[in-house]
XYZ file of C-alpha atoms in Angstrom:
735
model
C -45.258 26.659 67.810
C -47.899 26.786 65.058
C -45.088 26.429 62.520
C -44.737 22.768 63.489
C -46.361 20.066 61.396
C -48.264 17.036 62.667
C -50.297 18.502 65.496
C -53.727 19.995 64.814
C -53.167 22.533 67.585
C -56.462 22.193 69.490
C -57.835 20.088 72.329
C -61.603 20.045 72.829
C -62.877 20.270 76.413
C -66.384 18.960 77.069
C -67.978 19.814 80.426
C -70.780 17.283 80.486
C -72.288 18.600 83.715
C -72.734 22.113 82.348
C -73.210 21.068 78.733
C -70.496 23.488 77.609
C -67.588 23.087 75.207
C -64.405 25.072 74.654
C -61.002 24.535 73.061
C -57.506 24.938 74.428
C -54.237 25.011 72.570
C -52.198 21.825 72.273
C -48.992 23.830 72.448
C -49.045 24.048 76.234
C -48.199 20.327 76.240
C -46.164 19.674 73.104
C -43.583 18.934 71.913
C -42.447 17.908 75.415
C -45.406 15.530 75.972
C -45.346 14.476 72.277
C -49.084 13.710 72.131
C -51.908 11.295 73.039
C -50.933 9.436 76.232
C -48.317 12.038 77.156
C -50.968 14.769 77.124
C -53.528 12.522 78.806
C -51.254 11.710 81.737
C -50.464 15.392 82.259
C -54.191 16.178 82.293
C -54.913 13.451 84.846
C -52.078 14.684 87.071
C -53.227 18.311 86.973
C -57.019 17.916 86.932
C -58.034 14.711 88.772
C -57.934 15.137 92.576
C -56.165 12.460 94.662
C -58.581 9.813 95.909
C -61.009 10.203 92.999
C -62.828 7.033 91.948
C -62.812 5.909 88.339
C -66.594 6.266 88.028
C -66.783 9.599 89.870
C -67.729 12.736 87.901
C -64.393 14.250 88.997
C -62.525 11.682 86.912
C -61.770 12.784 83.372
C -61.712 10.747 80.179
C -59.173 11.829 77.572
C -59.173 10.433 74.036
C -56.328 11.729 71.904
C -54.125 11.238 68.879
C -50.471 11.959 68.209
C -48.516 14.100 65.763
C -48.175 11.221 63.279
C -51.855 10.221 63.312
C -53.608 10.810 59.996
C -50.411 11.897 58.254
C -48.508 9.997 55.585
C -46.542 8.193 58.324
C -47.244 4.434 58.144
C -49.048 2.507 60.890
C -50.085 5.709 62.681
C -53.822 5.084 62.774
C -54.575 4.794 66.476
C -56.119 6.868 69.269
C -55.314 6.478 72.964
C -57.576 6.967 75.976
C -56.287 7.890 79.432
C -58.318 7.925 82.636
C -58.546 6.287 86.021
C -59.354 2.661 85.280
C -62.368 1.004 86.936
C -60.875 -2.344 85.868
C -57.718 -1.735 87.918
C -57.447 -4.127 90.851
C -57.241 -3.763 93.780
C -56.856 -0.025 93.068
C -58.587 2.050 90.394
C -55.299 3.451 89.152
C -54.531 5.391 85.993
C -54.698 3.341 82.816
C -54.554 3.590 79.064
C -56.186 1.882 76.126
C -56.030 2.358 72.370
C -58.232 1.877 69.334
C -57.527 1.771 65.619
C -59.615 1.769 62.460
C -60.644 5.059 60.832
C -61.898 7.062 63.834
C -58.454 8.308 65.024
C -57.469 9.814 61.680
C -60.959 11.293 61.258
C -60.564 13.101 64.598
C -57.256 14.614 63.480
C -58.700 15.579 60.079
C -61.488 17.379 61.952
C -58.818 19.552 63.578
C -58.361 18.101 67.061
C -55.456 16.481 68.906
C -57.738 15.205 71.636
C -60.973 15.451 73.589
C -61.309 15.861 77.363
C -64.583 14.809 78.983
C -65.254 16.025 82.534
C -68.292 15.838 84.785
C -71.506 13.887 84.200
C -74.360 14.777 81.880
C -77.842 14.712 83.455
C -79.124 12.834 80.388
C -77.500 10.628 77.718
C -75.576 12.584 75.079
C -73.364 12.092 72.030
C -70.549 14.444 71.054
C -70.954 15.427 67.387
C -67.957 16.877 65.550
C -68.131 18.242 62.007
C -64.659 19.539 61.255
C -63.991 22.353 63.744
C -67.644 22.533 64.853
C -68.629 20.465 67.905
C -71.860 20.114 69.863
C -73.585 17.790 72.308
C -76.630 15.970 70.944
C -79.320 14.248 72.967
C -78.864 10.467 72.900
C -81.875 9.332 74.891
C -83.166 7.436 71.862
C -79.807 5.647 71.510
C -79.478 4.576 75.145
C -79.900 0.821 75.383
C -78.964 0.175 71.762
C -76.068 -2.011 70.696
C -72.916 -0.434 69.296
C -73.452 -1.523 65.684
C -76.946 -0.052 65.307
C -75.922 3.058 67.259
C -73.158 3.842 64.771
C -75.503 3.326 61.839
C -78.114 5.635 63.352
C -75.506 8.316 64.057
C -74.424 8.275 60.417
C -78.044 8.640 59.395
C -78.568 11.544 61.815
C -75.537 13.328 60.344
C -76.547 12.433 56.801
C -73.021 11.248 56.091
C -72.046 7.582 55.916
C -68.390 8.586 55.991
C -68.709 9.828 59.587
C -66.856 7.651 62.095
C -68.110 6.852 65.588
C -66.782 5.455 68.862
C -69.621 4.354 71.139
C -70.601 2.271 74.153
C -73.219 -0.466 74.356
C -75.510 -1.695 77.132
C -72.543 -2.956 79.176
C -70.904 0.475 79.302
C -74.249 2.078 80.122
C -74.318 -0.078 83.268
C -70.956 1.497 84.247
C -69.396 -1.949 84.038
C -65.696 -2.328 84.742
C -65.567 -4.556 81.664
C -67.107 -1.925 79.394
C -65.460 -1.096 76.061
C -65.968 1.593 73.429
C -66.447 0.215 69.914
C -65.673 1.642 66.495
C -66.875 -0.072 63.336
C -67.534 -3.795 63.618
C -64.392 -4.808 65.459
C -62.131 -1.980 66.631
C -62.301 -1.781 70.418
C -61.075 0.655 73.027
C -61.180 -2.347 75.299
C -58.714 -2.584 78.162
C -59.188 -0.691 81.439
C -63.001 -0.415 81.371
C -63.274 3.018 79.776
C -66.667 2.098 78.338
C -67.815 2.074 81.959
C -66.236 5.494 82.512
C -68.141 6.856 79.498
C -71.320 5.271 80.856
C -70.776 6.899 84.249
C -70.749 10.244 82.437
C -73.917 9.449 80.414
C -71.762 9.677 77.301
C -73.049 7.328 74.602
C -70.142 8.149 72.318
C -68.513 10.400 69.760
C -69.228 10.772 66.063
C -66.830 12.767 63.915
C -66.472 13.846 60.310
C -63.241 15.502 59.277
C -62.431 16.849 55.819
C -59.149 18.563 56.614
C -55.638 17.237 56.338
C -52.512 16.974 58.455
C -49.883 19.528 57.536
C -46.392 18.051 57.590
C -43.041 19.800 57.747
C -41.695 17.492 55.049
C -43.831 17.186 51.916
C -44.740 13.642 50.980
C -43.272 14.079 47.508
C -39.794 14.697 48.897
C -40.017 11.811 51.387
C -41.703 9.186 49.217
C -38.572 7.233 48.283
C -37.499 6.907 51.910
C -41.072 6.164 52.941
C -41.212 3.157 50.622
C -38.070 1.770 52.272
C -39.619 2.224 55.722
C -42.892 0.627 54.683
C -41.035 -2.350 53.250
C -39.197 -2.903 56.533
C -42.328 -2.507 58.658
C -44.563 -4.701 56.513
C -42.689 -7.853 57.433
C -41.437 -6.914 60.918
C -43.369 -9.764 62.521
C -42.893 -12.250 59.730
C -39.547 -11.996 58.020
C -40.044 -15.615 56.974
C -43.533 -16.357 55.647
C -45.894 -19.248 56.341
C -44.584 -21.483 53.581
C -41.304 -21.599 55.543
C -42.654 -21.439 59.117
C -46.076 -22.772 60.073
C -46.109 -20.594 63.223
C -46.157 -17.423 61.152
C -49.351 -15.375 61.264
C -48.510 -14.126 57.761
C -50.242 -16.989 55.987
C -49.876 -16.283 52.263
C -48.458 -19.393 50.582
C -48.963 -21.575 47.529
C -52.609 -22.544 46.969
C -53.742 -20.118 49.702
C -56.836 -17.975 49.224
C -59.776 -16.206 50.857
C -62.966 -18.238 50.726
C -65.596 -16.171 52.554
C -66.879 -14.181 49.594
C -69.315 -15.498 47.005
C -66.323 -16.199 44.773
C -63.023 -17.385 46.359
C -60.067 -15.014 45.947
C -56.713 -16.691 45.227
C -53.743 -15.175 47.081
C -50.788 -17.535 46.729
C -47.278 -16.976 48.022
C -46.082 -13.383 48.477
C -42.361 -12.728 48.892
C -41.259 -10.175 51.512
C -39.936 -7.793 48.846
C -43.332 -7.455 47.111
C -44.380 -4.249 48.855
C -47.570 -3.750 46.850
C -49.043 -7.044 48.145
C -47.814 -7.112 51.744
C -51.286 -6.268 53.008
C -52.523 -9.614 51.664
C -50.075 -11.792 53.603
C -51.726 -11.821 57.021
C -54.768 -13.979 57.691
C -55.689 -14.507 61.332
C -58.706 -16.561 60.280
C -56.305 -19.127 58.864
C -53.937 -19.079 61.833
C -55.936 -18.905 65.073
C -57.739 -21.879 66.583
C -56.668 -24.209 63.809
C -58.225 -21.989 61.159
C -61.801 -22.442 62.361
C -62.884 -19.175 60.676
C -60.940 -19.783 57.461
C -64.043 -20.650 55.362
C -65.626 -17.301 56.293
C -62.622 -15.037 55.625
C -63.610 -12.366 53.062
C -60.590 -10.064 53.081
C -57.911 -8.410 55.208
C -58.408 -4.949 56.631
C -56.439 -2.501 58.749
C -56.236 0.944 60.285
C -55.547 4.139 58.347
C -51.973 4.025 57.058
C -51.529 0.307 57.740
C -49.011 -1.637 55.658
C -49.997 -5.132 56.797
C -53.779 -5.336 57.402
C -53.842 -7.615 60.430
C -57.643 -7.622 60.781
C -59.818 -10.309 59.233
C -63.144 -9.297 57.737
C -65.418 -12.321 57.947
C -68.880 -13.175 56.752
C -70.686 -15.829 58.750
C -73.387 -18.078 57.417
C -76.701 -19.009 59.039
C -75.997 -16.985 62.183
C -78.735 -16.814 64.841
C -81.246 -13.980 64.570
C -79.874 -10.685 65.848
C -76.194 -11.527 65.289
C -74.785 -9.794 62.165
C -72.952 -11.956 59.654
C -70.205 -9.394 58.933
C -67.519 -8.404 61.404
C -63.842 -7.490 61.772
C -61.534 -9.157 64.239
C -58.027 -10.101 65.180
C -56.148 -12.013 67.844
C -58.003 -12.004 71.191
C -61.303 -11.068 69.533
C -61.157 -14.259 67.484
C -60.551 -16.193 70.671
C -63.295 -14.456 72.689
C -65.473 -17.540 72.972
C -63.058 -20.223 71.856
C -62.645 -23.339 73.987
C -61.584 -26.936 73.612
C -63.034 -29.128 76.355
C -61.101 -32.303 77.064
C -62.262 -35.084 79.395
C -60.259 -38.261 79.925
C -58.004 -37.344 76.995
C -61.023 -37.002 74.719
C -62.307 -33.785 73.162
C -65.963 -33.670 74.185
C -66.768 -30.161 72.923
C -64.909 -27.723 70.698
C -66.119 -24.202 69.907
C -67.706 -24.097 66.466
C -67.145 -21.223 64.059
C -70.729 -20.143 64.829
C -69.901 -19.950 68.545
C -66.611 -18.148 67.869
C -68.175 -15.499 65.630
C -71.238 -15.114 67.871
C -69.094 -14.488 70.963
C -66.988 -11.900 69.166
C -70.002 -10.119 67.692
C -71.918 -10.119 70.971
C -68.899 -8.767 72.856
C -68.575 -5.865 70.432
C -72.310 -5.206 70.135
C -72.879 -5.119 73.898
C -69.627 -3.212 74.387
C -67.999 -5.824 76.599
C -64.220 -6.107 76.397
C -63.387 -9.374 74.628
C -60.276 -9.720 76.761
C -62.398 -9.701 79.927
C -64.830 -12.241 78.505
C -61.944 -14.688 78.106
C -61.562 -14.628 81.888
C -65.321 -14.641 82.452
C -65.780 -17.809 80.416
C -63.118 -19.729 82.289
C -64.145 -18.330 85.666
C -67.728 -19.517 85.129
C -66.618 -23.060 84.284
C -64.334 -23.150 87.317
C -67.135 -21.806 89.503
C -69.528 -24.490 88.280
C -67.228 -27.523 88.226
C -63.851 -26.619 89.745
C -62.311 -27.773 93.025
C -64.522 -30.864 92.957
C -67.651 -28.745 93.061
C -66.784 -26.886 96.263
C -66.883 -23.420 94.667
C -70.458 -24.013 93.574
C -71.511 -25.514 96.900
C -70.372 -22.531 98.975
C -72.418 -20.069 96.893
C -75.570 -18.530 98.305
C -78.581 -20.418 97.006
C -79.754 -17.635 94.662
C -76.305 -17.471 93.049
C -76.137 -21.250 92.759
C -79.541 -21.348 91.085
C -78.498 -18.645 88.603
C -75.271 -20.486 87.839
C -77.035 -23.802 87.288
C -79.551 -22.173 84.936
C -76.888 -21.331 82.353
C -77.011 -23.624 79.260
C -74.145 -25.894 80.329
C -75.214 -28.620 77.925
C -74.087 -26.320 75.116
C -70.407 -26.829 75.985
C -70.631 -30.518 76.844
C -70.679 -33.689 74.792
C -73.664 -33.727 72.468
C -74.232 -29.964 72.755
C -74.023 -27.264 70.103
C -70.302 -26.601 70.656
C -70.790 -23.423 72.627
C -73.205 -21.322 70.583
C -76.024 -21.487 73.105
C -73.696 -20.899 76.036
C -72.161 -17.767 74.499
C -75.568 -16.316 73.718
C -76.837 -17.121 77.206
C -73.917 -15.527 79.080
C -73.944 -12.329 77.009
C -77.720 -11.994 77.302
C -77.526 -12.410 81.082
C -75.088 -9.506 81.301
C -77.017 -7.370 78.808
C -80.159 -7.434 80.959
C -78.487 -7.630 84.388
C -79.228 -5.138 87.138
C -75.673 -3.887 87.825
C -76.495 -3.242 91.492
C -77.873 -6.719 92.160
C -76.040 -9.534 93.912
C -76.129 -11.829 90.908
C -73.666 -13.866 88.859
C -74.176 -11.632 85.806
C -73.817 -8.403 87.774
C -70.570 -9.580 89.352
C -69.188 -10.572 85.959
C -69.740 -6.957 84.886
C -67.419 -5.976 87.748
C -64.543 -7.926 86.188
C -62.965 -11.280 86.998
C -60.967 -10.377 90.148
C -63.891 -8.670 91.888
C -66.245 -11.458 90.835
C -63.744 -14.031 92.083
C -63.526 -12.218 95.422
C -67.335 -12.366 95.786
C -67.313 -16.080 94.911
C -64.463 -16.833 97.362
C -62.139 -17.821 94.521
C -59.720 -14.895 94.407
C -56.914 -16.454 96.414
C -57.083 -19.570 94.261
C -56.952 -17.796 90.894
C -54.052 -15.741 92.301
C -52.028 -18.689 93.608
C -53.221 -21.323 91.146
C -54.374 -23.552 94.006
C -57.137 -26.175 93.881
C -56.725 -26.858 90.195
C -56.853 -23.251 89.034
C -53.445 -23.445 87.373
C -54.162 -26.717 85.591
C -57.729 -25.659 84.825
C -60.870 -27.781 84.549
C -61.128 -29.815 81.351
C -59.198 -27.159 79.439
C -60.719 -24.048 81.081
C -58.145 -21.978 82.978
C -58.593 -18.429 84.290
C -54.936 -17.320 83.772
C -55.024 -14.174 85.892
C -51.901 -12.019 85.516
C -51.938 -8.912 87.719
C -53.565 -5.482 88.136
C -57.002 -6.843 87.156
C -55.786 -8.243 83.835
C -55.636 -11.633 82.174
C -52.148 -13.081 81.634
C -50.975 -12.566 78.069
C -47.455 -12.540 76.612
C -46.072 -12.757 80.124
C -42.783 -13.687 81.785
C -43.481 -17.411 81.786
C -42.628 -17.346 78.068
C -40.790 -14.089 77.483
C -38.506 -13.903 80.480
C -37.322 -11.145 82.785
C -37.870 -8.093 80.528
C -41.535 -9.065 80.069
C -41.880 -9.788 83.802
C -40.540 -6.364 84.724
C -42.810 -4.595 82.253
C -45.810 -6.560 83.564
C -44.855 -5.647 87.137
C -44.650 -1.887 86.718
C -47.489 -1.357 84.203
C -51.086 -0.826 85.314
C -52.535 -3.200 82.726
C -51.242 -6.006 80.524
C -48.384 -4.508 78.489
C -49.248 -6.648 75.425
C -46.027 -5.773 73.622
C -46.418 -7.288 70.167
C -43.067 -6.195 68.782
C -41.176 -8.101 71.513
C -42.959 -11.393 70.915
C -42.952 -10.495 67.227
C -39.192 -10.944 67.242
C -39.072 -13.866 69.649
C -42.079 -15.889 68.455
C -43.452 -14.690 65.130
C -40.545 -13.490 63.009
C -39.862 -16.900 61.455
C -36.116 -16.460 62.016
C -34.018 -19.226 63.517
C -33.169 -18.860 67.204
C -29.583 -18.031 66.283
C -30.782 -15.297 63.903
C -33.077 -13.860 66.583
C -30.208 -13.785 69.056
C -28.053 -11.993 66.522
C -30.759 -9.335 66.117
C -30.829 -8.959 69.912
C -27.060 -8.662 69.993
C -27.098 -5.922 67.362
C -29.735 -3.935 69.236
C -28.789 -4.611 72.865
C -25.198 -5.823 72.792
C -25.974 -9.321 74.070
C -27.659 -12.265 72.293
C -29.114 -13.359 75.640
C -31.131 -10.146 76.052
C -34.086 -12.180 74.778
C -35.337 -15.486 76.167
C -36.381 -18.548 74.191
C -40.159 -18.918 74.713
C -39.859 -22.686 74.255
C -37.874 -22.769 77.528
C -40.715 -21.665 79.793
C -40.471 -20.297 83.350
C -36.923 -19.014 83.088
C -36.377 -15.404 84.139
C -32.611 -15.339 84.025
C -30.165 -12.949 85.614
C -30.693 -9.167 85.398
C -27.901 -8.561 82.916
C -27.380 -5.065 81.550
C -28.843 -6.120 78.190
C -31.990 -7.617 79.735
C -32.544 -4.497 81.825
C -31.994 -2.294 78.779
C -34.598 -4.315 76.881
C -37.006 -3.923 79.822
C -36.476 -0.156 79.744
C -37.089 -0.113 76.003
C -40.342 -2.034 76.430
C -41.604 0.597 78.883
C -40.261 3.674 77.097
C -41.215 2.631 73.569
C -44.652 1.569 74.797
C -45.113 5.125 76.012
C -43.642 6.499 72.788
C -45.890 4.522 70.437
C -48.950 5.621 72.448
C -47.760 9.225 72.191
C -47.057 9.388 68.457
C -49.510 7.207 67.950
C -48.170 4.021 66.356
C -48.945 0.327 66.161
C -46.931 -1.998 68.405
C -47.155 -4.827 65.886
C -44.458 -3.050 63.905
C -42.827 -0.482 66.212
C -40.098 -0.587 67.393
C -38.748 -2.056 64.173
C -36.683 -4.940 65.580
C -36.580 -6.967 62.357
C -36.363 -6.360 58.634
C -36.304 -8.728 55.607
C -32.763 -7.782 54.532
C -30.239 -10.623 55.103
C -27.402 -8.138 54.460
C -28.461 -6.414 57.687
C -28.668 -9.824 59.407
C -32.430 -9.174 59.603
C -31.943 -6.388 62.186
C -34.394 -3.518 61.823
C -33.993 0.161 62.576
C -34.782 1.384 66.095
C -34.526 5.027 65.018
C -37.549 5.013 62.701
C -39.880 6.642 65.247
C -37.542 9.624 65.601
C -37.039 9.847 61.849
C -40.766 9.895 61.128
C -41.480 12.299 63.993
C -38.797 14.711 62.784
C -39.988 14.567 59.164
C -43.662 15.116 60.024
C -43.302 17.776 62.740
C -40.092 19.541 61.747
C -38.901 19.165 65.338
C -35.546 17.537 64.549
C -34.625 15.118 67.318
C -32.506 12.027 67.852
C -33.916 8.672 68.887
C -32.237 8.936 72.303
C -33.665 12.387 72.942
C -37.163 11.332 71.858
C -36.897 8.318 74.147
C -36.134 10.656 77.059
C -39.332 12.603 76.381
C -41.247 9.331 76.482
C -39.364 8.291 79.618
C -40.554 11.474 81.309
C -44.105 10.240 80.677
C -43.172 6.848 82.154
C -42.019 8.720 85.263
C -45.279 10.688 85.350
C -47.240 7.436 84.945
C -45.316 6.124 87.930
C -46.000 9.251 89.981
C -49.746 9.134 89.281
C -49.803 5.440 90.215
C -48.055 6.245 93.513
C -50.726 8.861 94.133
C -53.506 6.440 93.194
C -52.158 3.750 95.534
C -51.262 6.344 98.179
C -47.863 4.790 98.783
C -44.214 5.248 97.948
C -43.627 1.502 98.338
C -44.285 0.277 94.818
C -42.200 -2.875 95.173
C -44.224 -4.343 98.038
C -43.175 -7.458 99.896
C -42.810 -8.194 103.616
C -43.781 -5.211 105.733
C -45.582 -3.524 102.853
C -47.382 -0.340 103.878
C -50.416 0.075 101.679
C -51.520 3.612 102.445
C -55.068 2.319 102.777
C -55.721 1.563 99.105
C -53.496 -1.218 97.813
C -54.408 -3.523 100.661
C -53.156 -7.075 100.844
C -55.519 -8.992 98.568
C -55.268 -12.109 96.492
C -52.930 -14.621 98.113
C -49.504 -13.026 98.438
C -50.477 -9.775 96.728
C -48.382 -7.155 98.460
C -47.865 -3.898 96.610
C -48.155 -2.790 93.024
C -45.104 -4.315 91.355
C -46.107 -7.935 91.683
C -47.413 -10.770 89.578
C -49.929 -13.473 90.416
C -48.631 -16.041 92.878
C -49.020 -18.973 90.496
C -46.037 -17.671 88.533
C -43.820 -18.532 91.520
C -45.108 -21.945 92.634
C -41.841 -23.734 93.439
C -43.702 -26.964 94.258
C -44.766 -27.335 90.647
C -43.023 -29.783 88.355
C -41.036 -28.227 86.804
C -40.691 -25.289 89.250
C -41.952 -21.969 87.976
C -40.432 -18.495 88.164
C -37.865 -17.688 90.831
C -39.168 -14.775 92.906
C -35.630 -13.847 93.972
C -34.686 -13.407 90.298
C -37.638 -11.094 89.735
C -36.777 -9.049 92.825
C -33.160 -8.741 91.693
C -34.448 -7.665 88.295
C -36.678 -5.030 89.902
C -33.732 -3.545 91.758
C -31.629 -3.344 88.611
C -34.536 -1.901 86.631
C -35.349 0.705 89.284
C -31.711 1.793 89.255
C -31.654 2.031 85.464
C -34.771 4.208 85.552
C -33.369 6.440 88.280
C -36.060 5.352 90.744
C -35.742 4.397 94.407
C -33.896 1.052 94.189
C -35.510 -0.228 97.391
C -39.150 0.830 97.081
C -39.376 1.466 93.356
C -40.930 4.916 93.510
C -39.898 7.719 91.187
C -37.516 10.185 92.865
C -37.277 13.962 93.015
C -33.895 13.798 91.346
C -35.274 11.875 88.376
C -38.388 14.011 88.027
C -36.344 17.187 88.138
C -33.778 15.851 85.673
C -36.489 15.351 83.032
C -38.230 18.640 83.676
C -40.999 17.695 86.096
C -40.145 19.356 89.447
C -43.808 20.277 89.999
C -44.693 16.562 90.017
C -42.058 15.980 92.708
C -43.560 18.852 94.722
C -47.006 17.307 94.403
C -45.818 13.932 95.666
C -44.017 15.621 98.564
C -47.217 17.432 99.566
C -48.955 14.054 99.718
C -46.190 12.569 101.868
C -45.155 10.194 99.087
C -41.729 11.621 98.364
C -39.041 12.327 100.927
C -36.373 14.920 100.204
C -33.724 12.234 100.636
C -35.438 9.694 98.338
C -32.893 10.275 95.618
C -30.132 9.133 97.940
C -31.955 6.066 99.216
């Protein structure tokens, strides 16, 4: 197996309880598990006992990279974490999160395919890796520090400013379910609360310096011509037509466009899709999001190792409050962390300033609080204070009401400072909160659904009742499912997105799907033609302008739903960026703008030397989807993943949150038939589930993975494990 390229060949095990480290070979898991999430899921299945809590020492935290990471393969600069998720709701089920920047490649260059943390250290520690040498270092002096200063101090301790770190802040130290791990000034391992898992293990973070290289089966020199073609196709996957043709494009380069955040403005201008050398200059989130509020502070674009598009914005603020750094990196949700637009009687009374926007993003990253979770926190707080005609506030215990009232509400009202004071106040409250107290701040650290349950709001944010769906003066919680905020969901992207949301344990956040449907710049007819080429039916995709339409579970829609699940697992195994993979679109009109869905297999084969077709590689990833399903069944202690009337919870996935029954469900507000116009049709979703379960080879009634399917893809031991737990009947495959 050592003849293969791509993999480093070693996984580092860190027993934090004993303070001991050892390595194991990667080859026991690959090529079958591919890498990263595939390995992580196998480790959770084999080493985490059933019934373990996410913050228990028995839970493990795996952070790994794939065979493409750090190689010459483009857009392969990410690492993936796998663990039981403390953010999962109502069950702490298995979850995954990823992070980009330079840390993932540095880990591979140091000679590791992943790190497994088990147990709990008696005192705070940092894992220090210098190439193949690893040790635990006391981190008592770093405990309590923010993530930015912690990384700087770690570089100083190592005497190498090129070392890359991934660390937690005060929020993770409190074992918060909203805790993130931060790399650099903007790359976040955010979803699923793994910063809280690290905090529960007294792990402040990891710092790594790698000077090696990734050996590839195919030398770069012999692949360079083909690589340029691939890079050209990927660079414009989400924006075949640029901003001068389509104002909705996030690729903003156009006539008279430039970056204005540096001391001297940098002119950019229009960049055609065939100019490969300048594709990394086209994107500018600071110009696109929130009406371009951060445009004057945009210094340059940046990206992960191997990136061809540079989707991050590096900004430099001006006159920021003391303690908030001027420089930071951000994209997408991070830019919107503290954004709001408050409207009263059709009048905008307060609109987040660029100071408030940058402060919220910086404070989220410095404290190690997931920006995604803060979006729900912000709206939940406003609803708690003003929503339902004040009844939420009135029913609070007096000490909670007093704490709520003490927040700087004037900051986000007419005549205030457009949110700056409010953002600083809310983050400071959580930074200093006692996590065990019954306080507003402490409950926010537990995540929006658990906080909402304590404040007697959960049913309303689930069903959208009492103004939750409409929101209060522009503030809406938008809860999706599984403890996550709604984002790129079925209300805009139809049945395939709804099915992926239903079965996944966190928000799927599939950028390549909405990249085709929303951001490509193609006409609707051109987008449908791309769908027809890939899936055999132009109606496989749904027009996001026609909201709340699921549609019938046609074969093409179900095939797209399977691809969303399987390729999500594949990109987190290789590891790749979902802004460009799968490659749905390309800039070539001769190909009718249809991209190449076999690029993952081509790159994998070239790097590793393990020649494989796209279909066969998909089946390896599908085996990991099945394992993900099996672990989730174990976590929920039920074979009934569909839920519905008569749902048997197994004692963990109890009936919570309005009509929440079982795992494979979405928030009730999606299905409010009394709304005008009516929302999603639950019967259509249930019909889609049945068709999807059948396509995956799962139980078409209950949605659980079957012995037949597990055995077919080489996992009979997983079927045996489920049978021992009473979660798999011998006749399940015939159900």
